[in-house]
Amino acid sequence: MKAKLLLIFILLFSPLLKALEVGAEQVQTYLPLIKDKRVALVVNQSAQVKEQHLLDVLLEKRIDVKKVFSPEHGFRGKQDAGAKINDQIDGKTGLPIISLYGKSKKPKLTDLADVDVIIFDIQEVGVRFYTYISTMHYVLEAAAEAGKKIIVLDRPNPNINLIDGPVLEPEFQSFVGMHPIPVLHGMTVGELAKMIVGEKWLGTDKKPNLTVVSVADYDLSKPFDLPIKPSPNLPNRQSIALYPSLCFFEATPISVGRGTDFPFQVFGHNKVKLGEFQFTPNSTLGAALNPKLKGENVFGQDLRAYPNQGFDLTWFVDAYDAFKAESIEFFKHPKFMDKLAGTDKLRKAIVAGKSLAEIELSWQPALEQFKARRQPYLIYQR
């Protein structure tokens, strides 16, 4: 009797118990697209298929992988932010690893000469200035110019339900912001790839042959914890949630905890006291070799338990006011600030003393336009 009841339960409720499957885990979906093809991967440590790296899975399937392209932080994800990455050979497989964060940020035509298909599989966090989507842009562009097929293996966006912040203006385009999208864009890399192609944002008239393998059984209402940290200084859910709000501090003298065990979960300064919490940034191999305020006793705020929701500029504006009161320069790198913001209007509004409500209201019309513009490219039901 119990066995029959268990069978009935399984038959009735198994559809509800389906586990989310990222694109890379759906091997049988994309294997026919790469069988007997010469393949290049654009991956880092996040390209996991259960407990294995995608590269190892494909080699076990006897797929002819010719090379690997690596983004910022490198193939294994152990390099500092902004650190130049050199080409190298993978010690495990002997395959060439070509850096897209060194001499070149875009695959050369010669790099793709012996390749038929490019696979992109990198975990993103839904933030415009996270450079993996800029790497994807250049890979899409190179694929179009070389006439190569490109497959994007989609992954969940841990900030999928958040759309906020100023929309990038064209004159502030850079590698930390290449598209007219807000700071938090609320799209997966697969959806964004479709939008980049569909909106003709690539620097070529040629259109890439793009296939997106979507995430199966992706319920956007449920939080998604990344199984592996996407980069050295985003080690957990809290850092990923705070990253969009704290990253602007990178253009100021303020530390965001690089060189500690809790990067992007704290902030502070050694001369302007921003709170009672104390920390000392130190050289950290693979995450921050020379962090801001290295060896200094820093006073600020500990946000590890803060119930963060989305994009919050309160700390940033308060810090500006504190620096102004001490007559210490806050916008130490104004051009970088404008690149992160995608506009100079945010910096100028803060300097002009505008309220947070005024500042947030200023980007609402562009946000609404973006939401309508992205609609044709959405894969998952909102």
Short mmCIF file of C-alpha atoms in Angstrom, two decimals:
data_model
loop_
_atom_site.label_atom_id
_atom_site.label_comp_id
_atom_site.label_asym_id
_atom_site.label_seq_id
_atom_site.Cartn_x
_atom_site.Cartn_y
_atom_site.Cartn_z
CA MET A 1 0.00 0.00 0.00
CA LYS A 2 2.80 2.38 0.97
CA ALA A 3 4.63 1.58 -2.26
CA LYS A 4 1.51 2.41 -4.30
CA LEU A 5 1.05 5.72 -2.48
CA LEU A 6 4.69 6.60 -3.09
CA LEU A 7 4.33 5.80 -6.80
CA ILE A 8 1.19 7.97 -7.03
CA PHE A 9 3.01 10.84 -5.28
CA ILE A 10 5.93 10.59 -7.69
CA LEU A 11 3.66 10.53 -10.74
CA LEU A 12 1.61 13.49 -9.53
CA PHE A 13 4.34 15.72 -8.18
CA SER A 14 7.52 14.83 -10.07
CA PRO A 15 7.01 17.74 -12.50
CA LEU A 16 7.08 20.06 -9.50
CA LEU A 17 10.26 18.49 -8.16
CA LYS A 18 12.34 19.01 -11.29
CA ALA A 19 15.77 20.39 -10.56
CA LEU A 20 17.07 23.43 -12.38
CA GLU A 21 19.53 22.53 -15.15
CA VAL A 22 21.95 25.12 -16.46
CA GLY A 23 22.70 25.11 -20.17
CA ALA A 24 26.02 23.30 -19.75
CA GLU A 25 24.31 20.38 -17.99
CA GLN A 26 22.07 19.72 -21.00
CA VAL A 27 24.84 17.99 -22.89
CA GLN A 28 22.50 15.99 -25.12
CA THR A 29 20.95 19.25 -26.36
CA TYR A 30 24.13 20.82 -27.69
CA LEU A 31 26.27 17.75 -28.37
CA PRO A 32 24.72 17.25 -31.86
CA LEU A 33 25.68 20.87 -32.66
CA ILE A 34 29.37 20.27 -31.99
CA LYS A 35 29.84 16.64 -33.02
CA ASP A 36 32.63 16.34 -35.58
CA LYS A 37 33.29 20.08 -35.23
CA ARG A 38 36.38 21.94 -34.12
CA VAL A 39 35.47 23.75 -30.91
CA ALA A 40 36.78 26.71 -28.91
CA LEU A 41 35.59 27.44 -25.39
CA VAL A 42 35.17 30.83 -23.72
CA VAL A 43 35.11 29.78 -20.08
CA ASN A 44 36.48 30.20 -16.59
CA GLN A 45 36.14 28.22 -13.37
CA SER A 46 32.34 28.70 -13.35
CA ALA A 47 31.81 26.48 -16.43
CA GLN A 48 30.80 23.50 -14.33
CA VAL A 49 28.73 20.47 -15.35
CA LYS A 50 27.82 19.04 -11.94
CA GLU A 51 31.24 18.27 -10.43
CA GLN A 52 33.23 18.50 -13.68
CA HIS A 53 34.52 21.37 -15.76
CA LEU A 54 32.89 21.71 -19.18
CA LEU A 55 36.27 21.28 -20.87
CA ASP A 56 36.81 17.89 -19.23
CA VAL A 57 33.28 16.77 -20.07
CA LEU A 58 33.70 17.61 -23.76
CA LEU A 59 37.09 15.93 -23.96
CA GLU A 60 35.59 12.79 -22.41
CA LYS A 61 32.91 12.93 -25.13
CA ARG A 62 35.75 13.03 -27.68
CA ILE A 63 34.84 16.52 -28.85
CA ASP A 64 37.70 18.17 -30.74
CA VAL A 65 38.38 21.14 -28.45
CA LYS A 66 41.12 23.23 -30.05
CA LYS A 67 41.62 26.00 -27.51
CA VAL A 68 40.25 27.95 -24.58
CA PHE A 69 39.67 31.71 -24.39
CA SER A 70 39.82 33.14 -20.87
CA PRO A 71 38.21 36.35 -19.50
CA GLU A 72 39.21 38.69 -16.66
CA HIS A 73 40.59 36.72 -13.67
CA GLY A 74 41.77 33.96 -16.03
CA PHE A 75 40.77 30.40 -16.88
CA ARG A 76 40.89 29.27 -13.24
CA GLY A 77 39.50 32.57 -11.90
CA LYS A 78 42.47 33.27 -9.62
CA GLN A 79 43.78 36.59 -10.95
CA ASP A 80 43.26 40.03 -9.44
CA ALA A 81 40.65 42.39 -10.86
CA GLY A 82 42.24 44.35 -13.69
CA ALA A 83 45.38 42.21 -13.73
CA LYS A 84 46.72 41.59 -17.23
CA ILE A 85 46.34 37.93 -18.18
CA ASN A 86 48.87 36.32 -20.52
CA ASP A 87 48.39 33.46 -22.97
CA GLN A 88 49.45 30.11 -21.56
CA ILE A 89 49.11 26.34 -21.84
CA ASP A 90 46.66 24.42 -19.64
CA GLY A 91 48.73 22.03 -17.54
CA LYS A 92 46.01 19.40 -17.37
CA THR A 93 45.02 19.14 -21.04
CA GLY A 94 47.92 20.78 -22.90
CA LEU A 95 45.47 23.05 -24.73
CA PRO A 96 46.39 26.66 -25.52
CA ILE A 97 44.65 29.26 -23.35
CA ILE A 98 44.28 32.58 -25.13
CA SER A 99 43.67 35.56 -22.87
CA LEU A 100 40.87 37.99 -23.67
CA TYR A 101 42.05 40.24 -20.87
CA GLY A 102 45.61 40.94 -21.92
CA LYS A 103 46.97 42.29 -25.20
CA SER A 104 43.58 41.77 -26.82
CA LYS A 105 40.02 41.63 -25.55
CA LYS A 106 38.67 40.15 -28.77
CA PRO A 107 39.57 36.86 -30.51
CA LYS A 108 41.62 37.45 -33.63
CA LEU A 109 40.58 36.00 -36.97
CA THR A 110 43.74 33.90 -36.87
CA ASP A 111 42.67 32.53 -33.46
CA LEU A 112 39.44 31.28 -35.04
CA ALA A 113 40.91 29.93 -38.28
CA ASP A 114 40.98 26.33 -36.99
CA VAL A 115 37.62 26.56 -35.21
CA ASP A 116 34.06 25.83 -36.37
CA VAL A 117 32.08 26.50 -33.19
CA ILE A 118 32.61 28.74 -30.17
CA ILE A 119 30.96 27.88 -26.84
CA PHE A 120 30.51 30.63 -24.25
CA ASP A 121 29.83 29.48 -20.69
CA ILE A 122 30.60 31.97 -17.93
CA GLN A 123 28.57 32.72 -14.82
CA GLU A 124 27.48 36.37 -14.65
CA VAL A 125 25.84 38.37 -11.84
CA GLY A 126 23.46 40.67 -13.72
CA VAL A 127 25.53 43.85 -13.36
CA ARG A 128 26.56 45.99 -16.35
CA PHE A 129 30.13 46.67 -15.23
CA TYR A 130 30.91 43.00 -14.58
CA THR A 131 33.27 42.49 -17.52
CA TYR A 132 32.28 38.97 -18.54
CA ILE A 133 29.41 40.38 -20.63
CA SER A 134 31.88 42.70 -22.38
CA THR A 135 33.97 39.65 -23.23
CA MET A 136 30.83 37.99 -24.58
CA HIS A 137 30.19 41.05 -26.76
CA TYR A 138 33.61 40.80 -28.40
CA VAL A 139 33.30 37.05 -28.85
CA LEU A 140 29.93 37.51 -30.57
CA GLU A 141 31.50 40.16 -32.79
CA ALA A 142 34.47 37.96 -33.68
CA ALA A 143 32.19 35.00 -34.40
CA ALA A 144 30.13 37.13 -36.78
CA GLU A 145 33.19 38.45 -38.61
CA ALA A 146 34.76 34.99 -38.91
CA GLY A 147 31.51 33.26 -39.90
CA LYS A 148 31.66 30.89 -36.93
CA LYS A 149 28.74 29.44 -35.01
CA ILE A 150 28.47 30.51 -31.38
CA ILE A 151 26.60 28.68 -28.62
CA VAL A 152 25.83 30.43 -25.33
CA LEU A 153 25.17 27.99 -22.50
CA ASP A 154 22.90 29.98 -20.24
CA ARG A 155 23.07 30.23 -16.46
CA PRO A 156 20.80 31.88 -13.85
CA ASN A 157 21.32 35.50 -12.89
CA PRO A 158 21.41 35.81 -9.06
CA ASN A 159 20.06 39.38 -9.46
CA ILE A 160 17.47 38.39 -12.09
CA ASN A 161 14.56 40.28 -10.51
CA LEU A 162 16.39 43.59 -10.18
CA ILE A 163 16.39 46.33 -12.83
CA ASP A 164 17.81 49.60 -11.56
CA GLY A 165 20.38 52.34 -11.93
CA PRO A 166 21.25 54.72 -14.75
CA VAL A 167 21.18 53.44 -18.31
CA LEU A 168 24.54 53.80 -20.06
CA GLU A 169 24.90 56.71 -22.46
CA PRO A 170 26.90 55.98 -25.65
CA GLU A 171 29.71 58.48 -24.96
CA PHE A 172 30.59 56.61 -21.76
CA GLN A 173 30.98 53.22 -23.39
CA SER A 174 34.00 51.24 -22.17
CA PHE A 175 34.96 47.69 -21.22
CA VAL A 176 33.12 48.20 -17.91
CA GLY A 177 29.98 49.20 -19.80
CA MET A 178 29.43 48.47 -23.49
CA HIS A 179 25.65 48.53 -23.87
CA PRO A 180 22.77 50.97 -23.22
CA ILE A 181 21.49 48.94 -20.29
CA PRO A 182 21.08 49.84 -16.58
CA VAL A 183 23.50 48.91 -13.79
CA LEU A 184 21.20 46.01 -12.87
CA HIS A 185 19.72 44.68 -16.12
CA GLY A 186 17.71 41.67 -14.90
CA MET A 187 18.71 39.41 -17.80
CA THR A 188 20.67 36.18 -18.15
CA VAL A 189 23.73 36.07 -20.42
CA GLY A 190 21.67 34.15 -22.96
CA GLU A 191 18.96 36.80 -23.04
CA LEU A 192 21.55 39.55 -23.19
CA ALA A 193 23.37 37.82 -26.07
CA LYS A 194 20.10 37.77 -28.02
CA MET A 195 19.56 41.45 -27.26
CA ILE A 196 23.09 42.45 -28.28
CA VAL A 197 22.58 40.71 -31.63
CA GLY A 198 18.97 41.79 -32.13
CA GLU A 199 19.62 45.45 -31.32
CA LYS A 200 22.68 45.47 -33.62
CA TRP A 201 25.03 46.63 -30.89
CA LEU A 202 27.96 44.73 -32.38
CA GLY A 203 30.62 46.67 -34.26
CA THR A 204 29.96 44.76 -37.47
CA ASP A 205 27.20 44.51 -40.05
CA LYS A 206 27.52 40.74 -40.00
CA LYS A 207 25.15 38.77 -37.79
CA PRO A 208 26.50 35.88 -35.71
CA ASN A 209 24.98 32.42 -35.98
CA LEU A 210 23.83 32.33 -32.35
CA THR A 211 22.24 29.49 -30.40
CA VAL A 212 21.28 29.86 -26.74
CA VAL A 213 20.81 26.71 -24.64
CA SER A 214 18.45 27.98 -21.97
CA VAL A 215 18.28 26.99 -18.30
CA ALA A 216 15.72 24.21 -17.84
CA ASP A 217 13.07 24.57 -15.11
CA TYR A 218 14.31 28.02 -14.12
CA ASP A 219 11.92 29.52 -11.56
CA LEU A 220 12.84 33.20 -11.32
CA SER A 221 10.89 33.59 -8.08
CA LYS A 222 13.35 31.36 -6.21
CA PRO A 223 16.77 32.63 -5.09
CA PHE A 224 19.71 30.99 -6.80
CA ASP A 225 22.96 30.45 -4.90
CA LEU A 226 25.94 30.12 -7.18
CA PRO A 227 27.71 26.77 -6.70
CA ILE A 228 31.11 28.38 -7.27
CA LYS A 229 32.23 31.98 -6.79
CA PRO A 230 32.16 33.82 -10.12
CA SER A 231 35.30 35.85 -9.36
CA PRO A 232 37.84 36.11 -6.53
CA ASN A 233 36.19 39.07 -4.78
CA LEU A 234 32.59 37.89 -5.00
CA PRO A 235 32.77 34.87 -2.68
CA ASN A 236 29.13 34.56 -1.58
CA ARG A 237 25.51 35.66 -2.01
CA GLN A 238 25.92 38.79 0.13
CA SER A 239 28.89 40.09 -1.85
CA ILE A 240 27.00 39.53 -5.10
CA ALA A 241 23.96 41.38 -3.73
CA LEU A 242 26.05 44.33 -2.51
CA TYR A 243 28.37 44.51 -5.51
CA PRO A 244 26.18 46.84 -7.65
CA SER A 245 25.89 49.35 -4.78
CA LEU A 246 29.49 49.23 -3.52
CA CYS A 247 31.39 49.06 -6.80
CA PHE A 248 31.23 52.84 -7.29
CA PHE A 249 33.55 53.15 -4.28
CA GLU A 250 36.27 51.76 -6.58
CA ALA A 251 36.50 55.24 -8.12
CA THR A 252 37.11 56.79 -4.68
CA PRO A 253 39.77 56.41 -1.94
CA ILE A 254 37.40 54.09 0.00
CA SER A 255 38.15 50.38 0.45
CA VAL A 256 35.41 47.83 -0.23
CA GLY A 257 37.23 45.09 1.64
CA ARG A 258 39.53 43.80 -1.07
CA GLY A 259 42.36 42.12 0.79
CA THR A 260 40.07 40.83 3.56
CA ASP A 261 37.91 37.72 4.01
CA PHE A 262 34.81 39.77 3.23
CA PRO A 263 35.29 41.77 -0.02
CA PHE A 264 32.28 43.78 -1.20
CA GLN A 265 30.63 43.27 2.17
CA VAL A 266 32.29 46.18 4.00
CA PHE A 267 33.60 49.63 3.23
CA GLY A 268 35.75 52.15 5.04
CA HIS A 269 38.62 54.62 5.07
CA ASN A 270 41.67 55.27 7.20
CA LYS A 271 41.29 59.05 7.54
CA VAL A 272 37.58 59.70 7.18
CA LYS A 273 35.73 57.66 9.77
CA LEU A 274 32.70 56.14 8.03
CA GLY A 275 31.62 53.87 10.89
CA GLU A 276 32.78 51.94 13.94
CA PHE A 277 33.72 48.68 12.21
CA GLN A 278 37.48 48.23 11.80
CA PHE A 279 39.37 46.16 9.24
CA THR A 280 42.82 46.08 7.65
CA PRO A 281 43.27 45.19 3.96
CA ASN A 282 46.28 42.98 3.31
CA SER A 283 47.84 41.37 0.26
CA THR A 284 45.78 38.31 -0.67
CA LEU A 285 47.10 35.87 -3.25
CA GLY A 286 44.69 35.40 -6.13
CA ALA A 287 42.29 38.12 -4.98
CA ALA A 288 44.10 41.36 -4.09
CA LEU A 289 47.89 41.48 -4.22
CA ASN A 290 47.99 45.23 -3.65
CA PRO A 291 44.61 46.25 -2.22
CA LYS A 292 43.57 49.83 -1.58
CA LEU A 293 44.65 51.05 1.92
CA LYS A 294 46.89 48.00 2.30
CA GLY A 295 48.10 47.62 5.89
CA GLU A 296 46.01 50.57 7.09
CA ASN A 297 43.52 50.45 9.97
CA VAL A 298 40.24 51.28 8.27
CA PHE A 299 37.01 52.52 9.89
CA GLY A 300 33.71 51.86 8.18
CA GLN A 301 30.67 49.64 8.06
CA ASP A 302 30.15 45.89 8.15
CA LEU A 303 27.30 44.92 5.79
CA ARG A 304 27.63 41.16 6.04
CA ALA A 305 24.26 40.89 7.80
CA TYR A 306 22.58 43.77 5.97
CA PRO A 307 19.29 42.74 4.28
CA ASN A 308 20.31 44.24 0.96
CA GLN A 309 17.79 44.56 -1.85
CA GLY A 310 19.13 45.83 -5.13
CA PHE A 311 20.77 49.16 -5.89
CA ASP A 312 21.31 51.43 -2.87
CA LEU A 313 23.36 54.64 -3.14
CA THR A 314 22.74 55.74 0.46
CA TRP A 315 26.21 54.68 1.65
CA PHE A 316 27.88 56.27 -1.34
CA VAL A 317 26.18 59.66 -0.94
CA ASP A 318 26.74 59.66 2.84
CA ALA A 319 30.43 58.92 2.28
CA TYR A 320 30.66 61.81 -0.20
CA ASP A 321 29.18 64.15 2.41
CA ALA A 322 31.66 62.88 5.04
CA PHE A 323 34.63 63.48 2.72
CA LYS A 324 33.33 66.91 1.80
CA ALA A 325 33.06 67.85 5.49
CA GLU A 326 36.75 66.91 5.92
CA SER A 327 37.75 68.73 2.68
CA ILE A 328 39.18 65.48 1.28
CA GLU A 329 38.81 64.63 -2.41
CA PHE A 330 36.14 61.95 -2.90
CA PHE A 331 35.94 61.44 -6.67
CA LYS A 332 39.61 60.58 -7.04
CA HIS A 333 39.00 58.99 -10.45
CA PRO A 334 36.04 60.92 -11.95
CA LYS A 335 36.40 59.46 -15.44
CA PHE A 336 36.33 55.93 -14.06
CA MET A 337 33.32 56.85 -11.94
CA ASP A 338 31.49 58.03 -15.05
CA LYS A 339 32.37 54.83 -16.89
CA LEU A 340 30.98 52.72 -14.03
CA ALA A 341 27.84 54.84 -13.86
CA GLY A 342 27.53 54.97 -17.64
CA THR A 343 26.97 58.72 -17.37
CA ASP A 344 28.46 61.82 -15.74
CA LYS A 345 25.02 62.89 -14.52
CA LEU A 346 25.18 60.77 -11.36
CA ARG A 347 28.51 62.22 -10.20
CA LYS A 348 27.41 65.77 -11.01
CA ALA A 349 24.08 65.28 -9.22
CA ILE A 350 25.86 64.11 -6.06
CA VAL A 351 28.29 67.07 -6.20
CA ALA A 352 25.32 69.42 -6.69
CA GLY A 353 23.75 68.10 -3.50
CA LYS A 354 20.67 66.58 -5.06
CA SER A 355 18.65 64.22 -2.88
CA LEU A 356 18.65 60.47 -3.40
CA ALA A 357 15.00 60.65 -4.40
CA GLU A 358 15.80 63.20 -7.11
CA ILE A 359 18.75 61.16 -8.35
CA GLU A 360 16.78 57.90 -8.52
CA LEU A 361 13.87 59.62 -10.26
CA SER A 362 16.21 60.93 -12.97
CA TRP A 363 16.83 57.51 -14.51
CA GLN A 364 13.27 56.14 -14.34
CA PRO A 365 12.21 57.15 -17.90
CA ALA A 366 15.27 55.41 -19.42
CA LEU A 367 14.60 52.33 -17.26
CA GLU A 368 11.05 52.06 -18.59
CA GLN A 369 12.33 52.36 -22.16
CA PHE A 370 14.89 49.63 -21.49
CA LYS A 371 12.25 47.28 -20.05
CA ALA A 372 10.17 47.63 -23.21
CA ARG A 373 13.20 47.31 -25.47
CA ARG A 374 14.41 44.06 -23.87
CA GLN A 375 11.00 42.34 -24.00
CA PRO A 376 11.46 40.52 -27.35
CA TYR A 377 14.67 38.88 -26.11
CA LEU A 378 13.44 37.41 -22.84
CA ILE A 379 13.59 33.63 -22.62
CA TYR A 380 12.12 33.11 -19.16
CA GLN A 381 8.65 34.11 -18.01
CA ARG A 382 8.56 37.23 -15.80
#
